[in-house]
Amino acid sequence: MAQAKPAAAWSGELPPELNEPLYLQAVGQLDQVLPHADIDPGVAERLRYPERALSTSIPVRLDDGSVGVYPGYRVQHSSVLGPTKGGIRYDKAVTLGECAALAMWMTWKCALLRLPYGGAKGGVRCDPRSFSMGELERLTRRFTTELLPIIGPERDIPAPDMATDEQTMAWMMDTYSMQVGHAVPEIVTGKPLSVGGSVLRPEATGIGVVMVVAEAVKRMGWSLEGASCVVQGYGKVGAVAAHELGLRGARVVAVSDIAGGIHAPRRLDLAAVDAWRREHGGLEGFPDTERVSNAELLELPCDVLVLAATEEQVTGENAGRISARLVAEGANGPTTLVGDRILAERDIPVLPDILTNAGGVAVSYFEWVQDLQRFFWDRDEIRSRLHDLMTDAVNRVWTLAESEGLSFRSAALVTSIREVAEALEARGIYP
Ligand code: NAD
């Protein structure tokens, strides 16, 4: 390829729809590591913006006969390496800028694991807890219909995220299949097994988090045996991570959900916590534990702090009081740029989201491959392939971090950006 010219740098001002805190965080991270990535400036400029975004409004007939209308988005950051891939979330805070940030992180995550995907993310701005199952189904089917022009097994493959689950994916798969006239399981991942889901997919993110933590701890010369762990966000990722930590001999001493946390200085009985949560719908009131707020939970002294709730939890305000030996980002974007800098100054290593929570998209990839070939693997095979992918990524990140004196986040980003940039340079900017 001919020597690329430097980018005709734009004003640097983001368009208003992207000028939001989470997107600024994602672009800020990119800008911070570009000097280390050593890529063509034009390619870097391309990667600062999503390729495509769809904004829609979704009318839903509610159970009381009225109609609610909810904004919905899908953002595809980069299709350089293959179809885009990323979750769908239902949350009151969903915006186009948030989806764009999460889509960019998905691009880095897929590239870091060397999956043949780019990043996407979507969601509907709503309060999912206010809906009945019927309302959720109608919302999901209409949202899927609005997405039809841009999704597809070779184009963009959704998956679950906050407040969406296997059932949501089954409705999406059915809606898409009805449009094309035959079953298309490979249109989404994170489906029920009965419609082409993969074993281990529901647990994959949480399992992957602990695979990365275990590998990191080993490389840092200590062990999870007896280590105290705090998990913020006892949901699909956090609850599985907590159990996996327990299986490796660690002591989970505190967990939380959106309403707050529970703390037992010696060890929580997680089976009892699960039973309580099933019966009472949350953690509140769990006996013989101290009730802590989410803010207090983050500051509990511990060996491993797993952030598995949501964005922007460790910030400039509280990073100075985090007393963990190691922070693992199960959630996407839980540490702000300032929070990250303070943790670095305090020598608290952070295992970054694009590495640590990549187990979910890894097994989503396995699910898609199995669907495409209509041939399914067993649990042991998937776990072993997941372990290989995660430890290979940790290895490349660790090696770069050590050789170039970078934080794990910077090393992970540089590794990913180089993968995407190399492909983009080889393909060229069209036309
Ligand atoms: P979830 O809805 O199953 O669980 C989220 C948990 O966090 C719940 O317990 C909820 O009560 C709690 N929570 C929400 N907001 C909170 C707040 N402000 N403070 C404290 N707790 C809060 O969602 P999930 O799928 O477990 O996702 C959690 C995070 O992990 C998200 O950032 C998501 O994008 C990320 N993630 C999920 C997957 C996956 O496979 N599910 C994969 C990669 C990344």
Coordinates of C-alpha atoms and ligand atoms in Angstrom, one line a residue:
M1 CA 0.0 0.0 0.0
A2 CA 1.2 3.5 -0.8
Q3 CA 2.5 5.5 2.1
A4 CA -0.6 7.0 3.8
K5 CA -0.8 10.8 4.2
P6 CA -1.2 12.2 7.7
A7 CA -4.9 12.7 8.6
A8 CA -6.4 16.0 7.7
A9 CA -7.2 16.4 11.4
W10 CA -10.7 17.4 12.1
S11 CA -11.5 20.2 14.6
G12 CA -11.5 17.5 17.3
E13 CA -15.0 18.5 18.3
L14 CA -17.3 15.5 18.4
P15 CA -20.7 15.8 16.8
P16 CA -23.3 16.7 19.4
E17 CA -24.9 13.2 19.4
L18 CA -21.5 11.7 20.4
N19 CA -20.5 14.4 22.9
E20 CA -21.5 12.5 26.0
P21 CA -19.4 11.4 29.0
L22 CA -19.1 7.7 28.1
Y23 CA -18.1 8.4 24.5
L24 CA -15.6 11.0 25.7
Q25 CA -14.2 8.3 28.0
A26 CA -13.9 5.8 25.1
V27 CA -12.3 8.4 22.8
G28 CA -10.1 9.7 25.6
Q29 CA -8.7 6.2 26.2
L30 CA -8.1 5.9 22.4
D31 CA -6.3 9.2 22.3
Q32 CA -4.2 8.4 25.3
V33 CA -2.8 5.3 23.8
L34 CA -2.4 6.4 20.1
P35 CA 1.2 7.6 20.7
H36 CA 2.1 4.1 21.8
A37 CA 0.1 2.3 19.0
D38 CA 2.2 3.8 16.2
I39 CA -0.5 3.6 13.5
D40 CA -1.3 5.7 10.5
P41 CA -3.0 8.9 11.6
G42 CA -5.7 8.6 9.0
V43 CA -6.6 5.2 10.2
A44 CA -6.6 6.5 13.8
E45 CA -9.0 9.3 12.8
R46 CA -11.3 6.7 11.1
L47 CA -11.4 4.7 14.3
R48 CA -12.5 7.6 16.5
Y49 CA -16.0 7.5 15.0
P50 CA -18.6 4.8 14.5
E51 CA -19.3 3.6 11.0
R52 CA -23.0 3.7 11.3
A53 CA -25.8 4.5 13.8
L54 CA -29.5 3.8 13.6
S55 CA -31.8 5.9 15.8
T56 CA -35.5 4.9 16.0
S57 CA -38.5 5.3 18.2
I58 CA -40.4 2.2 19.2
P59 CA -44.2 2.3 19.8
V60 CA -45.4 -0.3 22.2
R61 CA -49.0 -1.1 23.1
L62 CA -49.0 -1.3 26.9
D63 CA -51.2 -3.6 28.9
D64 CA -53.5 -0.8 30.0
G65 CA -54.3 -0.1 26.3
S66 CA -52.2 3.0 26.1
V67 CA -49.2 3.4 23.8
G68 CA -45.6 4.1 25.0
V69 CA -42.9 5.3 22.6
Y70 CA -39.3 4.6 23.5
P71 CA -36.1 5.7 21.8
G72 CA -33.9 2.9 20.5
Y73 CA -30.4 2.8 19.0
R74 CA -27.9 0.5 17.3
V75 CA -24.4 1.7 16.7
Q76 CA -21.8 -0.2 14.6
H77 CA -18.3 1.0 15.3
S78 CA -16.2 -1.0 12.8
S79 CA -16.9 -3.8 10.3
V80 CA -13.2 -4.0 9.2
L81 CA -12.6 -7.4 10.7
G82 CA -16.1 -8.9 10.0
P83 CA -19.7 -8.6 11.1
T84 CA -20.3 -6.3 14.0
K85 CA -21.2 -7.9 17.3
G86 CA -22.6 -6.5 20.6
G87 CA -25.3 -6.5 23.2
I88 CA -28.7 -4.9 23.4
R89 CA -29.6 -3.2 26.7
Y90 CA -32.8 -1.9 28.1
D91 CA -32.1 0.9 30.5
K92 CA -33.3 4.4 31.4
A93 CA -29.8 5.8 30.7
V94 CA -29.4 4.4 27.1
T95 CA -28.3 7.1 24.6
L96 CA -26.7 7.1 21.2
G97 CA -23.5 8.3 22.7
E98 CA -23.5 5.5 25.3
C99 CA -24.1 2.9 22.6
A100 CA -21.3 4.4 20.5
A101 CA -18.8 4.1 23.4
L102 CA -19.8 0.6 24.1
A103 CA -19.6 -0.3 20.4
M104 CA -16.1 1.1 20.2
W105 CA -15.1 -1.0 23.2
M106 CA -16.6 -4.1 21.5
T107 CA -14.4 -3.5 18.5
W108 CA -11.3 -3.5 20.7
K109 CA -12.5 -6.5 22.7
C110 CA -13.1 -8.6 19.6
A111 CA -9.8 -7.6 18.1
L112 CA -8.0 -8.3 21.3
L113 CA -9.4 -11.9 21.3
R114 CA -8.7 -12.1 17.5
L115 CA -12.4 -12.8 16.8
P116 CA -13.5 -12.1 13.2
Y117 CA -15.8 -9.3 14.4
G118 CA -16.2 -5.6 14.8
G119 CA -18.0 -3.8 17.6
A120 CA -21.6 -2.8 17.9
K121 CA -24.0 -2.0 20.7
G122 CA -27.7 -1.1 20.9
G123 CA -30.4 -0.5 23.4
V124 CA -33.8 1.0 24.2
R125 CA -34.2 3.9 26.6
C126 CA -36.8 2.6 29.0
D127 CA -37.4 1.3 32.5
P128 CA -37.4 -2.5 31.8
R129 CA -38.7 -3.2 35.4
S130 CA -41.9 -1.4 34.6
F131 CA -42.9 -3.7 31.8
S132 CA -44.8 -7.0 31.9
M133 CA -43.5 -9.9 29.9
G134 CA -46.0 -9.2 27.2
E135 CA -44.9 -5.6 26.9
L136 CA -41.2 -6.7 26.8
E137 CA -42.0 -9.1 24.0
R138 CA -43.8 -6.4 22.0
L139 CA -41.0 -3.9 22.6
T140 CA -38.4 -6.5 21.5
R141 CA -40.2 -7.6 18.4
R142 CA -40.8 -4.0 17.2
F143 CA -37.2 -3.0 18.0
T144 CA -35.9 -6.0 16.0
T145 CA -38.1 -5.1 13.1
E146 CA -36.7 -1.5 13.2
L147 CA -33.2 -3.0 13.1
L148 CA -33.8 -5.3 10.1
P149 CA -32.1 -3.0 7.6
I150 CA -28.8 -3.2 9.4
I151 CA -28.6 -6.5 11.2
G152 CA -28.0 -10.0 9.8
P153 CA -25.7 -13.1 10.5
E154 CA -23.1 -11.6 8.1
R155 CA -23.7 -8.0 9.1
D156 CA -24.4 -7.4 12.8
I157 CA -25.2 -10.0 15.4
P158 CA -26.9 -8.8 18.7
A159 CA -26.5 -10.4 22.1
P160 CA -27.9 -9.8 25.6
D161 CA -26.7 -7.0 27.8
M162 CA -28.2 -5.2 30.8
A163 CA -31.8 -6.3 31.5
T164 CA -32.0 -8.4 28.4
D165 CA -31.6 -12.2 28.4
E166 CA -32.1 -15.5 26.6
Q167 CA -35.8 -14.9 26.2
T168 CA -35.1 -11.5 24.6
M169 CA -32.8 -13.2 22.2
A170 CA -35.3 -15.9 21.4
W171 CA -37.9 -13.2 20.5
M172 CA -35.3 -11.4 18.3
M173 CA -34.3 -14.6 16.6
D174 CA -38.0 -15.5 16.0
T175 CA -38.8 -12.0 14.7
Y176 CA -35.9 -12.1 12.2
S177 CA -36.7 -15.6 11.2
M178 CA -40.3 -14.8 10.5
Q179 CA -39.2 -12.0 8.1
V180 CA -36.9 -14.3 6.1
G181 CA -39.1 -17.3 6.1
H182 CA -36.8 -19.9 7.8
A183 CA -35.1 -20.3 11.2
V184 CA -31.9 -18.2 11.4
P185 CA -30.4 -19.0 14.8
E186 CA -27.1 -17.3 13.8
I187 CA -28.8 -13.9 13.9
V188 CA -28.3 -13.5 17.6
T189 CA -26.2 -15.1 20.4
G190 CA -27.1 -15.8 24.0
K191 CA -30.2 -17.7 22.9
P192 CA -31.8 -20.6 24.8
L193 CA -30.3 -24.0 24.0
S194 CA -33.5 -25.1 22.4
V195 CA -33.1 -22.6 19.5
G196 CA -29.4 -22.9 18.9
G197 CA -27.8 -21.4 22.0
S198 CA -24.5 -22.6 23.2
V199 CA -23.7 -24.4 26.5
L200 CA -21.7 -22.2 28.8
R201 CA -22.8 -18.9 27.1
P202 CA -24.8 -17.7 30.1
E203 CA -21.9 -18.2 32.4
A204 CA -19.1 -17.3 29.9
T205 CA -18.5 -13.7 30.9
G206 CA -18.3 -14.4 34.6
I207 CA -16.1 -17.5 34.1
G208 CA -13.9 -15.4 31.7
V209 CA -13.5 -12.7 34.4
V210 CA -12.2 -15.2 36.8
M211 CA -9.9 -16.9 34.3
V212 CA -8.3 -13.5 33.7
V213 CA -8.1 -12.7 37.4
A214 CA -6.6 -16.1 38.2
E215 CA -4.0 -15.7 35.4
A216 CA -3.1 -12.2 36.6
V217 CA -2.8 -13.1 40.2
K218 CA -0.5 -16.0 39.3
R219 CA 1.7 -13.8 37.3
M220 CA 1.8 -11.3 40.1
G221 CA 3.0 -14.0 42.4
W222 CA 0.1 -14.5 44.7
S223 CA -2.9 -16.8 44.8
L224 CA -6.7 -16.7 44.9
E225 CA -6.7 -19.3 47.7
G226 CA -8.1 -17.4 50.8
A227 CA -8.1 -14.1 48.9
S228 CA -10.9 -11.7 49.9
C229 CA -13.1 -10.5 47.1
V230 CA -15.8 -7.9 46.7
V231 CA -18.2 -8.0 43.7
Q232 CA -20.2 -5.0 42.8
G233 CA -23.3 -6.0 40.7
Y234 CA -24.6 -9.5 41.5
G235 CA -26.2 -10.0 38.1
K236 CA -25.4 -12.2 35.1
V237 CA -21.7 -11.4 35.2
G238 CA -21.1 -10.7 38.9
A239 CA -23.0 -13.7 40.4
V240 CA -21.1 -16.2 38.2
A241 CA -17.8 -14.4 38.9
A242 CA -18.5 -14.6 42.6
H243 CA -19.2 -18.4 42.4
E244 CA -16.1 -19.0 40.2
L245 CA -14.0 -17.1 42.7
G246 CA -15.4 -19.3 45.5
L247 CA -14.6 -22.4 43.5
R248 CA -11.0 -21.3 43.3
G249 CA -10.8 -21.0 47.1
A250 CA -11.3 -17.2 47.3
R251 CA -13.5 -15.7 50.0
V252 CA -16.3 -13.5 48.6
V253 CA -17.0 -11.1 51.5
A254 CA -19.4 -8.6 49.9
V255 CA -21.7 -8.4 46.9
S256 CA -24.3 -5.8 45.8
D257 CA -27.2 -5.1 43.5
I258 CA -28.6 -1.7 42.5
A259 CA -30.3 -1.4 45.9
G260 CA -27.1 -1.8 47.9
G261 CA -24.8 -4.5 49.2
I262 CA -24.2 -7.1 51.9
H263 CA -20.9 -7.7 53.7
A264 CA -19.7 -10.6 55.8
P265 CA -16.1 -10.0 56.8
R266 CA -15.2 -13.7 56.8
R267 CA -17.1 -15.1 53.8
L268 CA -20.6 -15.0 52.3
D269 CA -22.5 -18.2 51.8
L270 CA -23.3 -17.7 48.1
A271 CA -25.7 -20.6 47.8
A272 CA -27.8 -19.0 50.6
V273 CA -27.5 -15.6 48.9
D274 CA -28.8 -17.1 45.7
A275 CA -31.7 -18.7 47.5
W276 CA -32.5 -15.5 49.3
R277 CA -32.4 -13.5 46.0
R278 CA -34.7 -16.0 44.3
E279 CA -37.2 -15.8 47.1
H280 CA -37.0 -12.0 47.8
G281 CA -36.0 -10.6 44.4
G282 CA -32.9 -8.9 45.8
L283 CA -30.2 -9.0 48.4
E284 CA -31.8 -6.7 50.9
G285 CA -32.5 -8.3 54.3
F286 CA -30.1 -11.2 53.8
P287 CA -29.5 -12.3 57.4
D288 CA -26.3 -12.1 59.5
T289 CA -24.6 -9.6 57.2
E290 CA -23.9 -5.9 57.4
R291 CA -25.8 -3.8 55.0
V292 CA -23.5 -1.5 52.9
S293 CA -24.3 1.1 50.2
N294 CA -22.7 0.6 46.8
A295 CA -20.4 3.5 47.5
E296 CA -19.2 1.9 50.8
L297 CA -18.9 -1.5 49.1
L298 CA -16.4 -0.2 46.6
E299 CA -14.1 1.1 49.4
L300 CA -14.1 -2.1 51.4
P301 CA -10.5 -3.4 52.0
C302 CA -10.1 -6.6 49.9
D303 CA -7.6 -8.4 47.6
V304 CA -9.8 -8.4 44.5
L305 CA -12.5 -5.8 43.6
V306 CA -14.7 -7.1 40.7
L307 CA -16.7 -4.3 39.1
A308 CA -19.7 -6.0 37.5
A309 CA -22.5 -3.5 37.7
T310 CA -22.3 -0.6 35.3
E311 CA -20.3 2.3 33.9
E312 CA -18.6 5.1 35.8
Q313 CA -18.3 3.5 39.3
V314 CA -14.7 4.3 40.1
T315 CA -14.2 8.0 39.6
G316 CA -12.1 10.9 40.6
E317 CA -14.3 11.2 43.7
N318 CA -13.7 7.7 45.1
A319 CA -10.6 6.2 43.5
G320 CA -8.4 7.6 46.2
R321 CA -10.3 5.5 48.8
I322 CA -10.4 2.1 46.9
S323 CA -8.5 -0.3 49.1
A324 CA -8.2 -3.3 46.8
R325 CA -5.0 -5.0 45.8
L326 CA -6.4 -5.6 42.2
V327 CA -9.4 -4.2 40.4
A328 CA -11.1 -6.4 37.7
E329 CA -13.5 -4.8 35.3
G330 CA -16.4 -7.2 34.6
A331 CA -18.6 -4.3 33.6
N332 CA -18.0 -2.1 30.6
G333 CA -16.4 1.3 31.4
P334 CA -16.7 1.1 35.2
T335 CA -13.6 3.3 35.7
T336 CA -13.5 6.9 34.5
L337 CA -10.4 8.4 33.0
V338 CA -9.6 10.3 36.2
G339 CA -10.4 7.3 38.4
D340 CA -8.0 5.2 36.3
R341 CA -5.2 7.8 36.6
I342 CA -5.7 7.9 40.4
L343 CA -5.6 4.1 40.7
A344 CA -2.4 4.0 38.6
E345 CA -0.8 6.6 40.8
R346 CA -1.7 4.5 43.8
D347 CA -0.2 1.4 42.1
I348 CA -3.5 -0.5 42.1
P349 CA -3.5 -2.6 38.9
V350 CA -6.7 -2.6 36.8
L351 CA -7.6 -5.6 34.6
P352 CA -9.4 -3.7 31.9
D353 CA -12.9 -4.4 30.6
I354 CA -12.0 -5.2 27.0
L355 CA -9.8 -8.1 28.3
T356 CA -11.6 -9.1 31.5
N357 CA -15.2 -9.4 30.3
A358 CA -14.4 -10.7 26.8
G359 CA -15.4 -14.3 27.7
G360 CA -19.0 -13.4 26.8
V361 CA -18.3 -12.4 23.3
A362 CA -15.8 -15.3 22.9
V363 CA -18.5 -17.9 23.6
S364 CA -20.9 -15.8 21.6
Y365 CA -18.5 -16.4 18.7
F366 CA -18.5 -20.1 19.5
E367 CA -22.3 -20.0 19.5
W368 CA -22.4 -18.3 16.1
V369 CA -19.9 -20.8 14.6
Q370 CA -21.9 -23.7 16.0
D371 CA -25.1 -22.3 14.5
L372 CA -23.5 -21.7 11.1
Q373 CA -22.2 -25.2 10.9
R374 CA -25.3 -26.7 12.7
F375 CA -22.9 -28.8 14.8
F376 CA -22.6 -28.3 18.5
W377 CA -19.8 -28.7 21.0
D378 CA -19.9 -29.9 24.6
R379 CA -19.2 -27.9 27.7
D380 CA -15.6 -29.1 28.2
E381 CA -14.7 -28.3 24.7
I382 CA -16.1 -24.8 25.0
R383 CA -14.5 -24.2 28.4
S384 CA -11.1 -25.3 27.1
R385 CA -11.4 -23.1 24.0
L386 CA -12.4 -20.2 26.1
H387 CA -9.5 -20.7 28.5
D388 CA -7.1 -20.8 25.5
L389 CA -8.5 -17.6 24.0
M390 CA -8.5 -15.7 27.4
T391 CA -5.0 -16.8 28.5
D392 CA -3.6 -16.1 25.0
A393 CA -5.0 -12.5 25.3
V394 CA -3.7 -12.1 28.8
N395 CA -0.3 -13.3 27.7
R396 CA -0.1 -10.7 24.8
V397 CA -1.3 -7.9 27.0
W398 CA 1.1 -8.8 29.8
T399 CA 4.1 -9.1 27.4
L400 CA 3.3 -5.7 25.9
A401 CA 2.7 -4.0 29.3
E402 CA 6.0 -5.3 30.6
S403 CA 8.1 -4.6 27.4
E404 CA 6.7 -1.0 26.9
G405 CA 6.0 -0.1 30.5
L406 CA 2.3 0.4 29.9
S407 CA -0.7 -0.2 32.2
F408 CA -2.8 -3.3 31.4
R409 CA -5.5 -1.0 29.9
S410 CA -3.1 0.8 27.6
A411 CA -1.5 -2.5 26.6
A412 CA -4.8 -4.1 25.9
L413 CA -6.0 -1.1 23.8
V414 CA -2.7 -0.8 21.9
T415 CA -2.9 -4.6 21.1
S416 CA -6.4 -4.2 19.8
I417 CA -5.9 -1.0 17.9
R418 CA -2.9 -2.4 16.1
E419 CA -5.0 -5.5 15.1
V420 CA -7.8 -3.3 13.7
A421 CA -5.4 -0.7 12.1
E422 CA -3.5 -3.4 10.3
A423 CA -6.6 -4.7 8.7
L424 CA -7.9 -1.2 7.9
E425 CA -4.6 -0.3 6.3
A426 CA -4.6 -3.6 4.2
R427 CA -8.2 -3.0 3.1
G428 CA -7.7 0.8 2.5
I429 CA -10.2 3.6 2.9
Y430 CA -13.0 3.1 0.3
P431 CA -13.1 4.3 -2.5
Ligands
NAD1 P1 -27.3 -7.6 34.8 O1 -28.5 -6.7 34.6 O2 -27.6 -9.1 34.8 O3 -26.6 -7.3 36.2 C1 -26.2 -6.0 36.6 C2 -26.1 -6.0 38.2 O4 -25.6 -4.8 38.6 C3 -27.5 -6.2 38.8 O5 -27.3 -6.9 40.1 C4 -27.9 -4.8 39.1 O6 -28.8 -4.7 40.2 C5 -26.6 -4.1 39.4 N1 -26.5 -2.7 39.2 C6 -27.0 -2.0 38.1 N2 -26.8 -0.7 38.3 C7 -26.1 -0.6 39.4 C8 -25.5 0.5 40.1 N3 -25.6 1.8 39.6 N4 -24.8 0.3 41.3 C9 -24.7 -1.0 41.7 N5 -25.2 -2.0 41.1 C10 -25.9 -1.8 40.0 O7 -26.2 -7.2 33.8 P2 -24.9 -8.0 33.3 O8 -25.2 -8.7 32.0 O9 -24.4 -8.8 34.5 O10 -24.0 -6.8 33.0 C11 -23.2 -6.1 33.9 C12 -22.1 -5.4 33.2 O11 -21.3 -6.3 32.5 C13 -22.6 -4.3 32.2 O12 -21.6 -3.3 32.2 C14 -22.5 -5.1 30.9 O13 -22.3 -4.2 29.8 C15 -21.2 -5.9 31.2 N6 -21.1 -7.1 30.3 C16 -22.0 -8.1 30.3 C17 -21.8 -9.2 29.5 C18 -22.8 -10.4 29.6 O14 -22.4 -11.4 28.9 N7 -23.9 -10.3 30.3 C19 -20.6 -9.3 28.7 C20 -19.7 -8.3 28.8 C21 -19.9 -7.2 29.6

